[in-house]
Amino acid sequence: MDLEKQPEPEKKPQRSAAPAEPAFADPQGSLRASDADRDRIADILRDALAEGRLDAEEHSDRIDAVYRAKTVGELEPIVRDLPGARTPHEPEPVFRSEPGLPEGPADNLVAIFSSTTRKGRWRVGRRTNAFALFGSIEVDLTEAIFAQQLTTINATSIFGSVEIRVPENISLRGSGSGIFGNFEVVTLEGVDPQAPLVVINGYSVFGNVEARPKRGKWITDIQDKLKKRSGD
């Protein structure tokens, strides 16, 4: 007995699986984050706090995430919902380290319901991040060893205090703001063109960030360094 052939079911065209959307569209997102990348994100968070887009607690959480991030891809989501976010390929801040020299890791000073002090004879790094939350940080550069001409200190104070003291014969500049607080940097211009330059960036919220020279404190080996460079 012949079996009646059943019509074969119509084959539906197979849909190709949609590619998963990457968490970070930038192909450079897997690159290791530099200190300049973290500072760029911290500047965006600072502006958002000043404009009222973030409260102090949100800002503190995001800042903590910034300095824990290892790659550029981890940094981008932190400011994805904020205006003014720039791509990692845009120019870096105006103040840069000398070309051709490695940046090295930043020094991190943190005081949360506590106090932190850095003073005495110590080798200051190119970049220092000082974060005080209900705490105080004192950075005394009057006896420090400057291995480079440009030193940048990023100071953030939330219900706290960051105080920086420098020798009288260096250059000191600052850029920042105080939100119900104080941000004060006494500008200095060193007479010697080879004198170290210290740049203070940051802000305070119900707190204090202050940088000024310490009277009677001078760097005494600038002339010695000049003689070594000139070969005299």
mmCIF file with all atom_site columns, N, CA and C in Angstrom, residues 23-48:
data_model
loop_
_atom_site.group_PDB
_atom_site.id
_atom_site.type_symbol
_atom_site.label_atom_id
_atom_site.label_alt_id
_atom_site.label_comp_id
_atom_site.label_asym_id
_atom_site.label_entity_id
_atom_site.label_seq_id
_atom_site.pdbx_PDB_ins_code
_atom_site.Cartn_x
_atom_site.Cartn_y
_atom_site.Cartn_z
_atom_site.occupancy
_atom_site.B_iso_or_equiv
_atom_site.pdbx_formal_charge
_atom_site.auth_seq_id
_atom_site.auth_comp_id
_atom_site.auth_asym_id
_atom_site.auth_atom_id
_atom_site.pdbx_PDB_model_num
ATOM 1  N N  . ALA A 1 23 ? 29.577 47.132 25.231 1.00 0.00 ? 23 ALA A N  1
ATOM 2  C CA . ALA A 1 23 ? 29.355 48.032 26.369 1.00 0.00 ? 23 ALA A CA 1
ATOM 3  C C  . ALA A 1 23 ? 29.982 49.385 26.123 1.00 0.00 ? 23 ALA A C  1
ATOM 4  N N  . PHE A 1 24 ? 31.060 49.409 25.348 1.00 0.00 ? 24 PHE A N  1
ATOM 5  C CA . PHE A 1 24 ? 31.746 50.676 25.053 1.00 0.00 ? 24 PHE A CA 1
ATOM 6  C C  . PHE A 1 24 ? 32.090 50.680 23.575 1.00 0.00 ? 24 PHE A C  1
ATOM 7  N N  . ALA A 1 25 ? 31.504 51.605 22.817 1.00 0.00 ? 25 ALA A N  1
ATOM 8  C CA . ALA A 1 25 ? 31.603 51.577 21.371 1.00 0.00 ? 25 ALA A CA 1
ATOM 9  C C  . ALA A 1 25 ? 32.997 51.905 20.860 1.00 0.00 ? 25 ALA A C  1
ATOM 10 N N  . ASP A 1 26 ? 33.757 52.618 21.637 1.00 0.00 ? 26 ASP A N  1
ATOM 11 C CA . ASP A 1 26 ? 35.074 53.036 21.194 1.00 0.00 ? 26 ASP A CA 1
ATOM 12 C C  . ASP A 1 26 ? 36.003 51.837 21.095 1.00 0.00 ? 26 ASP A C  1
ATOM 13 N N  . PRO A 1 27 ? 36.584 51.564 19.917 1.00 0.00 ? 27 PRO A N  1
ATOM 14 C CA . PRO A 1 27 ? 37.491 50.416 19.809 1.00 0.00 ? 27 PRO A CA 1
ATOM 15 C C  . PRO A 1 27 ? 38.721 50.544 20.684 1.00 0.00 ? 27 PRO A C  1
ATOM 16 N N  . GLN A 1 28 ? 39.009 51.779 21.165 1.00 0.00 ? 28 GLN A N  1
ATOM 17 C CA . GLN A 1 28 ? 40.149 51.980 22.037 1.00 0.00 ? 28 GLN A CA 1
ATOM 18 C C  . GLN A 1 28 ? 39.792 51.738 23.504 1.00 0.00 ? 28 GLN A C  1
ATOM 19 N N  . GLY A 1 29 ? 38.560 51.265 23.761 1.00 0.00 ? 29 GLY A N  1
ATOM 20 C CA . GLY A 1 29 ? 38.099 51.139 25.138 1.00 0.00 ? 29 GLY A CA 1
ATOM 21 C C  . GLY A 1 29 ? 38.887 50.175 25.990 1.00 0.00 ? 29 GLY A C  1
ATOM 22 N N  . SER A 1 30 ? 39.595 49.228 25.356 1.00 0.00 ? 30 SER A N  1
ATOM 23 C CA . SER A 1 30 ? 40.366 48.266 26.128 1.00 0.00 ? 30 SER A CA 1
ATOM 24 C C  . SER A 1 30 ? 41.747 48.779 26.512 1.00 0.00 ? 30 SER A C  1
ATOM 25 N N  . LEU A 1 31 ? 42.089 49.982 26.054 1.00 0.00 ? 31 LEU A N  1
ATOM 26 C CA . LEU A 1 31 ? 43.385 50.554 26.407 1.00 0.00 ? 31 LEU A CA 1
ATOM 27 C C  . LEU A 1 31 ? 43.457 50.839 27.903 1.00 0.00 ? 31 LEU A C  1
ATOM 28 N N  . ARG A 1 32 ? 44.629 50.704 28.455 1.00 0.00 ? 32 ARG A N  1
ATOM 29 C CA . ARG A 1 32 ? 44.827 51.041 29.856 1.00 0.00 ? 32 ARG A CA 1
ATOM 30 C C  . ARG A 1 32 ? 44.659 52.538 30.043 1.00 0.00 ? 32 ARG A C  1
ATOM 31 N N  . ALA A 1 33 ? 43.943 52.930 31.088 1.00 0.00 ? 33 ALA A N  1
ATOM 32 C CA . ALA A 1 33 ? 43.687 54.351 31.348 1.00 0.00 ? 33 ALA A CA 1
ATOM 33 C C  . ALA A 1 33 ? 44.929 55.014 31.925 1.00 0.00 ? 33 ALA A C  1
ATOM 34 N N  . SER A 1 34 ? 45.179 56.231 31.477 1.00 0.00 ? 34 SER A N  1
ATOM 35 C CA . SER A 1 34 ? 46.300 57.008 31.992 1.00 0.00 ? 34 SER A CA 1
ATOM 36 C C  . SER A 1 34 ? 45.804 57.964 33.069 1.00 0.00 ? 34 SER A C  1
ATOM 37 N N  . ASP A 1 35 ? 46.726 58.605 33.756 1.00 0.00 ? 35 ASP A N  1
ATOM 38 C CA . ASP A 1 35 ? 46.340 59.617 34.741 1.00 0.00 ? 35 ASP A CA 1
ATOM 39 C C  . ASP A 1 35 ? 45.598 60.765 34.073 1.00 0.00 ? 35 ASP A C  1
ATOM 40 N N  . ALA A 1 36 ? 46.015 61.129 32.847 1.00 0.00 ? 36 ALA A N  1
ATOM 41 C CA . ALA A 1 36 ? 45.326 62.205 32.127 1.00 0.00 ? 36 ALA A CA 1
ATOM 42 C C  . ALA A 1 36 ? 43.889 61.817 31.808 1.00 0.00 ? 36 ALA A C  1
ATOM 43 N N  . ASP A 1 37 ? 43.638 60.536 31.477 1.00 0.00 ? 37 ASP A N  1
ATOM 44 C CA . ASP A 1 37 ? 42.271 60.067 31.220 1.00 0.00 ? 37 ASP A CA 1
ATOM 45 C C  . ASP A 1 37 ? 41.413 60.195 32.475 1.00 0.00 ? 37 ASP A C  1
ATOM 46 N N  . ARG A 1 38 ? 41.969 59.798 33.612 1.00 0.00 ? 38 ARG A N  1
ATOM 47 C CA . ARG A 1 38 ? 41.199 59.872 34.862 1.00 0.00 ? 38 ARG A CA 1
ATOM 48 C C  . ARG A 1 38 ? 40.932 61.324 35.250 1.00 0.00 ? 38 ARG A C  1
ATOM 49 N N  . ASP A 1 39 ? 41.928 62.188 35.047 1.00 0.00 ? 39 ASP A N  1
ATOM 50 C CA . ASP A 1 39 ? 41.742 63.600 35.382 1.00 0.00 ? 39 ASP A CA 1
ATOM 51 C C  . ASP A 1 39 ? 40.664 64.225 34.508 1.00 0.00 ? 39 ASP A C  1
ATOM 52 N N  . ARG A 1 40 ? 40.601 63.814 33.237 1.00 0.00 ? 40 ARG A N  1
ATOM 53 C CA . ARG A 1 40 ? 39.582 64.347 32.323 1.00 0.00 ? 40 ARG A CA 1
ATOM 54 C C  . ARG A 1 40 ? 38.178 63.997 32.819 1.00 0.00 ? 40 ARG A C  1
ATOM 55 N N  . ILE A 1 41 ? 37.986 62.751 33.270 1.00 0.00 ? 41 ILE A N  1
ATOM 56 C CA . ILE A 1 41 ? 36.689 62.325 33.789 1.00 0.00 ? 41 ILE A CA 1
ATOM 57 C C  . ILE A 1 41 ? 36.384 63.036 35.108 1.00 0.00 ? 41 ILE A C  1
ATOM 58 N N  . ALA A 1 42 ? 37.400 63.206 35.944 1.00 0.00 ? 42 ALA A N  1
ATOM 59 C CA . ALA A 1 42 ? 37.190 63.909 37.221 1.00 0.00 ? 42 ALA A CA 1
ATOM 60 C C  . ALA A 1 42 ? 36.769 65.356 36.988 1.00 0.00 ? 42 ALA A C  1
ATOM 61 N N  . ASP A 1 43 ? 37.292 66.001 35.933 1.00 0.00 ? 43 ASP A N  1
ATOM 62 C CA . ASP A 1 43 ? 36.893 67.374 35.617 1.00 0.00 ? 43 ASP A CA 1
ATOM 63 C C  . ASP A 1 43 ? 35.421 67.437 35.227 1.00 0.00 ? 43 ASP A C  1
ATOM 64 N N  . ILE A 1 44 ? 34.950 66.447 34.470 1.00 0.00 ? 44 ILE A N  1
ATOM 65 C CA . ILE A 1 44 ? 33.537 66.405 34.078 1.00 0.00 ? 44 ILE A CA 1
ATOM 66 C C  . ILE A 1 44 ? 32.655 66.235 35.314 1.00 0.00 ? 44 ILE A C  1
ATOM 67 N N  . LEU A 1 45 ? 33.064 65.372 36.227 1.00 0.00 ? 45 LEU A N  1
ATOM 68 C CA . LEU A 1 45 ? 32.298 65.178 37.465 1.00 0.00 ? 45 LEU A CA 1
ATOM 69 C C  . LEU A 1 45 ? 32.288 66.436 38.317 1.00 0.00 ? 45 LEU A C  1
ATOM 70 N N  . ARG A 1 46 ? 33.411 67.150 38.337 1.00 0.00 ? 46 ARG A N  1
ATOM 71 C CA . ARG A 1 46 ? 33.480 68.403 39.096 1.00 0.00 ? 46 ARG A CA 1
ATOM 72 C C  . ARG A 1 46 ? 32.475 69.409 38.555 1.00 0.00 ? 46 ARG A C  1
ATOM 73 N N  . ASP A 1 47 ? 32.408 69.549 37.221 1.00 0.00 ? 47 ASP A N  1
ATOM 74 C CA . ASP A 1 47 ? 31.466 70.486 36.619 1.00 0.00 ? 47 ASP A CA 1
ATOM 75 C C  . ASP A 1 47 ? 30.026 70.063 36.905 1.00 0.00 ? 47 ASP A C  1
ATOM 76 N N  . ALA A 1 48 ? 29.753 68.753 36.860 1.00 0.00 ? 48 ALA A N  1
ATOM 77 C CA . ALA A 1 48 ? 28.401 68.261 37.120 1.00 0.00 ? 48 ALA A CA 1
ATOM 78 C C  . ALA A 1 48 ? 27.985 68.547 38.558 1.00 0.00 ? 48 ALA A C  1
#
